[in-house]
Short mmCIF file of C-alpha atoms and ligand atoms in Angstrom, two decimals:
data_model
loop_
_atom_site.label_atom_id
_atom_site.label_comp_id
_atom_site.label_asym_id
_atom_site.label_seq_id
_atom_site.Cartn_x
_atom_site.Cartn_y
_atom_site.Cartn_z
CA MET A 195 80.17 -30.69 -54.61
CA ILE A 196 77.53 -28.02 -54.67
CA ALA A 197 74.29 -29.18 -52.96
CA CYS A 198 75.90 -32.36 -51.62
CA THR A 199 75.56 -33.11 -47.86
CA CYS A 200 77.78 -36.25 -47.76
CA ASP A 201 80.40 -36.71 -45.03
CA VAL A 202 83.29 -35.57 -47.26
CA CYS A 203 81.48 -32.44 -48.43
CA ARG A 204 80.67 -31.48 -44.82
CA SER A 205 84.13 -32.60 -43.41
CA SER A 206 86.02 -30.19 -41.22
CA ASP A 207 89.42 -31.61 -42.43
CA PRO A 208 90.91 -28.84 -44.64
CA ARG A 209 92.27 -31.55 -46.91
CA ASP A 210 88.73 -32.46 -47.89
CA LYS A 211 88.08 -28.97 -49.28
CA ARG A 212 88.99 -29.78 -52.86
CA THR A 213 88.93 -26.88 -55.37
CA ARG A 214 89.44 -27.57 -59.06
CA THR A 215 92.62 -29.18 -60.20
CA SER A 216 95.65 -26.97 -61.05
CA VAL A 217 99.25 -26.63 -60.22
CA LEU A 218 101.76 -23.84 -60.15
CA VAL A 219 105.31 -24.91 -61.17
CA GLU A 220 108.32 -22.78 -60.18
CA ALA A 221 111.34 -23.55 -62.31
CA GLU A 222 114.42 -21.51 -63.27
CA GLY A 223 112.82 -18.48 -61.76
CA SER A 224 109.62 -18.68 -63.79
CA LYS A 225 106.10 -19.43 -62.57
CA LEU A 226 104.11 -21.68 -64.89
CA LEU A 227 100.51 -22.43 -64.22
CA ILE A 228 99.07 -25.72 -65.43
CA ASP A 229 95.23 -25.22 -65.97
CA ALA A 230 93.15 -22.24 -64.84
CA GLY A 231 89.86 -23.64 -63.39
CA PRO A 232 86.98 -21.75 -62.00
CA ASP A 233 88.59 -21.59 -58.48
CA LEU A 234 91.72 -19.87 -59.86
CA ARG A 235 90.96 -16.54 -58.12
CA GLN A 236 90.47 -18.19 -54.69
CA GLN A 237 93.62 -20.32 -55.25
CA MET A 238 95.91 -17.35 -56.23
CA LEU A 239 94.64 -15.25 -53.36
CA ARG A 240 95.13 -18.12 -50.93
CA GLU A 241 98.77 -18.67 -52.03
CA GLY A 242 99.60 -15.05 -52.30
CA VAL A 243 100.81 -15.41 -55.96
CA THR A 244 102.03 -12.01 -57.29
CA ASP A 245 103.34 -12.92 -60.71
CA LEU A 246 102.71 -15.38 -63.49
CA ASP A 247 104.94 -16.10 -66.52
CA ALA A 248 102.65 -18.45 -68.57
CA VAL A 249 99.68 -20.73 -68.49
CA LEU A 250 99.70 -24.31 -69.92
CA LEU A 251 96.30 -25.92 -70.59
CA THR A 252 95.76 -29.63 -70.60
CA HIS A 253 92.36 -29.49 -72.44
CA GLU A 254 89.28 -27.43 -73.04
CA HIS A 255 86.91 -28.65 -70.28
CA MET A 256 85.58 -25.85 -68.21
CA ASP A 257 86.96 -27.17 -64.92
CA HIS A 258 90.37 -26.50 -66.44
CA LEU A 259 89.95 -23.09 -68.07
CA ALA A 260 86.96 -21.29 -66.59
CA GLY A 261 89.31 -19.07 -64.49
CA LEU A 262 91.42 -17.72 -67.34
CA ASP A 263 89.67 -14.28 -67.16
CA ASP A 264 91.16 -13.74 -63.68
CA THR A 265 94.64 -13.97 -65.03
CA ARG A 266 94.25 -10.44 -66.15
CA ALA A 267 95.36 -9.40 -62.73
CA PHE A 268 98.84 -10.67 -63.56
CA SER A 269 98.79 -8.53 -66.86
CA PHE A 270 97.80 -5.35 -65.17
CA VAL A 271 100.39 -5.48 -62.26
CA HIS A 272 102.79 -4.55 -65.16
CA GLU A 273 102.98 -1.11 -66.79
CA PRO A 274 102.49 -1.34 -69.73
CA PRO A 275 100.35 -4.35 -69.15
CA ARG A 276 101.75 -7.71 -70.34
CA ASP A 277 100.15 -10.44 -72.31
CA ILE A 278 99.66 -13.82 -70.51
CA PRO A 279 101.14 -16.52 -72.83
CA ILE A 280 98.89 -19.60 -73.10
CA TYR A 281 100.50 -22.81 -74.31
CA ALA A 282 98.11 -25.60 -75.50
CA SER A 283 97.00 -27.72 -78.33
CA ARG A 284 95.34 -26.00 -81.28
CA ALA A 285 92.02 -27.41 -80.33
CA THR A 286 92.30 -26.03 -76.80
CA LEU A 287 93.34 -22.65 -78.07
CA GLU A 288 90.38 -22.60 -80.38
CA ALA A 289 88.14 -23.18 -77.40
CA VAL A 290 89.90 -20.24 -75.48
CA GLN A 291 89.19 -17.96 -78.52
CA ARG A 292 85.53 -19.12 -78.59
CA ILE A 293 84.80 -18.92 -74.80
CA TYR A 294 86.83 -15.66 -74.25
CA SER A 295 85.89 -14.00 -77.62
CA TYR A 296 85.76 -10.61 -75.93
CA ALA A 297 89.48 -10.81 -75.25
CA PHE A 298 90.11 -11.13 -78.93
CA ASN A 299 87.98 -8.45 -80.31
CA ALA A 300 89.55 -5.79 -82.60
CA SER A 301 88.46 -3.01 -80.22
CA ARG A 302 88.94 -4.47 -76.76
CA TYR A 303 87.05 -3.11 -73.76
CA PRO A 304 89.72 -1.62 -71.32
CA GLY A 305 90.67 -4.19 -68.73
CA VAL A 306 89.71 -7.37 -70.50
CA PRO A 307 92.30 -10.13 -70.20
CA ARG A 308 95.33 -10.12 -72.51
CA PHE A 309 96.33 -13.45 -73.94
CA SER A 310 99.01 -14.47 -76.46
CA LEU A 311 98.33 -17.89 -77.87
CA HIS A 312 101.08 -20.45 -78.39
CA PRO A 313 100.01 -23.69 -80.10
CA VAL A 314 102.05 -26.73 -79.08
CA GLY A 315 102.09 -30.22 -80.58
CA ASN A 316 103.35 -33.39 -78.90
CA GLU A 317 106.97 -32.30 -79.22
CA PRO A 318 109.13 -30.61 -76.47
CA PHE A 319 109.14 -26.92 -76.20
CA THR A 320 110.60 -24.29 -73.91
CA ILE A 321 109.14 -21.38 -71.94
CA SER A 322 111.84 -18.91 -70.79
CA GLY A 323 114.48 -21.61 -70.83
CA VAL A 324 112.43 -24.29 -69.09
CA GLU A 325 112.00 -27.42 -71.17
CA ILE A 326 108.42 -28.87 -71.25
CA ARG A 327 107.82 -32.31 -72.68
CA PRO A 328 104.23 -32.97 -73.50
CA VAL A 329 102.61 -36.35 -72.83
CA GLU A 330 99.45 -37.04 -74.71
CA VAL A 331 96.77 -39.06 -72.87
CA MET A 332 93.25 -39.89 -73.83
CA HIS A 333 90.19 -38.57 -71.86
CA LEU A 334 87.67 -41.00 -73.37
CA HIS A 335 88.10 -39.73 -77.01
CA MET A 336 89.58 -36.29 -76.25
CA PRO A 337 93.34 -35.88 -76.36
CA VAL A 338 94.69 -34.17 -73.22
CA LEU A 339 98.24 -32.97 -72.72
CA GLY A 340 100.19 -33.90 -69.60
CA PHE A 341 103.50 -32.18 -69.05
CA ARG A 342 106.92 -33.40 -67.95
CA ILE A 343 109.10 -30.63 -66.54
CA GLY A 344 112.41 -32.05 -65.33
CA GLY A 345 111.66 -34.68 -62.75
CA LEU A 346 108.04 -33.66 -62.47
CA THR A 347 105.30 -35.30 -64.61
CA TYR A 348 101.79 -33.80 -64.28
CA LEU A 349 98.84 -35.74 -65.75
CA THR A 350 95.21 -35.04 -65.36
CA ASP A 351 91.94 -36.27 -66.95
CA ALA A 352 93.60 -39.45 -68.27
CA LYS A 353 91.74 -42.69 -68.90
CA THR A 354 93.98 -44.41 -71.38
CA ILE A 355 97.67 -43.82 -72.40
CA ALA A 356 99.48 -45.23 -75.45
CA PRO A 357 102.71 -47.16 -74.70
CA ALA A 358 104.96 -44.58 -76.44
CA GLU A 359 103.50 -41.86 -74.31
CA LYS A 360 104.09 -43.86 -71.08
CA GLN A 361 107.79 -44.15 -72.06
CA LYS A 362 108.15 -40.43 -71.87
CA MET A 363 107.22 -40.55 -68.17
CA LEU A 364 109.75 -43.17 -67.08
CA GLY A 365 112.29 -41.96 -64.61
CA SER A 366 110.01 -39.25 -63.10
CA LYS A 367 110.88 -38.28 -59.58
CA VAL A 368 107.32 -37.09 -58.89
CA LEU A 369 104.22 -38.20 -60.83
CA VAL A 370 100.97 -36.36 -60.30
CA VAL A 371 98.04 -38.29 -61.76
CA ASN A 372 94.25 -38.10 -61.74
CA ALA A 373 92.22 -40.52 -59.58
CA LEU A 374 88.55 -39.50 -59.56
CA ARG A 375 87.01 -42.08 -57.23
CA LYS A 376 87.08 -45.74 -56.36
CA LYS A 377 84.33 -46.77 -58.83
CA GLU A 378 85.13 -46.98 -62.52
CA HIS A 379 84.40 -43.87 -64.68
CA ILE A 380 84.05 -43.52 -68.44
CA SER A 381 86.71 -40.74 -68.96
CA HIS A 382 88.81 -40.67 -65.77
CA PHE A 383 91.18 -43.11 -64.04
CA ASN A 384 89.65 -44.45 -60.86
CA LEU A 385 91.94 -45.17 -57.87
CA GLU A 386 92.85 -48.66 -59.07
CA GLU A 387 93.81 -47.53 -62.61
CA ALA A 388 95.92 -44.64 -61.24
CA LEU A 389 97.74 -46.95 -58.87
CA ALA A 390 98.37 -49.42 -61.67
CA LEU A 391 99.96 -46.62 -63.76
CA ILE A 392 102.15 -45.56 -60.74
CA GLU A 393 103.30 -49.13 -60.28
CA GLU A 394 104.16 -49.38 -63.98
CA LEU A 395 106.06 -46.07 -64.15
CA ALA A 396 107.59 -46.47 -60.74
CA PRO A 397 108.25 -42.78 -59.86
CA ASP A 398 109.99 -42.07 -56.44
CA ARG A 399 106.75 -40.48 -55.28
CA ALA A 400 103.23 -40.04 -56.63
CA TYR A 401 100.40 -37.79 -55.83
CA LEU A 402 96.67 -38.35 -56.79
CA THR A 403 94.69 -35.33 -57.98
CA HIS A 404 91.30 -34.41 -59.55
CA ILE A 405 89.66 -36.26 -56.62
CA SER A 406 85.89 -36.14 -56.21
CA HIS A 407 84.02 -36.42 -52.94
CA LEU A 408 83.25 -40.06 -54.01
CA MET A 409 86.83 -41.02 -53.22
CA GLY A 410 85.99 -40.60 -49.54
CA ALA A 411 87.51 -38.52 -46.80
CA HIS A 412 91.23 -37.73 -47.12
CA ALA A 413 92.16 -39.47 -43.91
CA THR A 414 90.36 -42.70 -44.84
CA VAL A 415 92.01 -43.56 -48.18
CA ARG A 416 94.62 -46.25 -47.84
CA LEU A 417 97.55 -46.04 -50.31
CA PRO A 418 100.99 -47.57 -50.94
CA ALA A 419 103.87 -45.93 -49.12
CA ASN A 420 105.16 -43.87 -52.16
CA VAL A 421 101.61 -42.60 -52.96
CA ALA A 422 99.62 -39.89 -51.32
CA LEU A 423 96.38 -37.87 -52.01
CA ALA A 424 97.22 -34.36 -53.14
CA TYR A 425 95.35 -31.56 -51.28
CA ASP A 426 94.79 -27.80 -51.79
CA GLY A 427 97.94 -25.86 -50.88
CA LEU A 428 100.19 -28.94 -50.98
CA LYS A 429 103.77 -27.90 -51.92
CA VAL A 430 106.31 -30.47 -53.30
CA GLU A 431 109.95 -29.78 -53.80
CA LEU A 432 112.20 -31.62 -56.32
ZN1 ZN B 765 88.12 -33.01 -68.52
ZN1 ZN B 766 88.77 -32.27 -65.35
#
């Protein structure tokens, strides 16, 4: 957290260096990025990512899409440059058009990002042969899309989930779910709420993400055996 001098923010444990929440999913030879926060550039450089097939956005908050401009690097590694397909709800895509209006001008400045927009509802869809099943969760009163891809379910910014949406996540091998901190929060699961969902859905393994410094240092958080805090650079195989 900028300007914070707490023990977590000054920790030397690399697992306490928490950039904004995002995940790169590799499936059937495709690289699909879920969310493109303000730390996207640093994350892509750190992981040495050289290609990107599509971006899926969960919702329109800036900590999930402020890095979209930097995806242009993945357009211009191709000749001719390729559009980056963005899959999200209509509301989220409207925000993308508003925030990145310069990328949608009739006469585009050379080098601006190139996006193609793909609205999705709450029904399954496919990206280059990979089936994606959306799961709608509520972030206070904003709908947010989670995504189930094979045995992986990725959820962020959830506070409440309707029973029918929970059904879609049953049988997940790996569940990634947001847990902001120990104390309650108006629009995010806290640790207790995230653990209750994990117990209910009973995935083989679960990882907590979207963790703030208020959760405490990585090494100090006690969790059930099948649950771990995610950290930057974590790789999970399914
Ligand atoms: Zn949010
Ligand atoms: Zn967020």
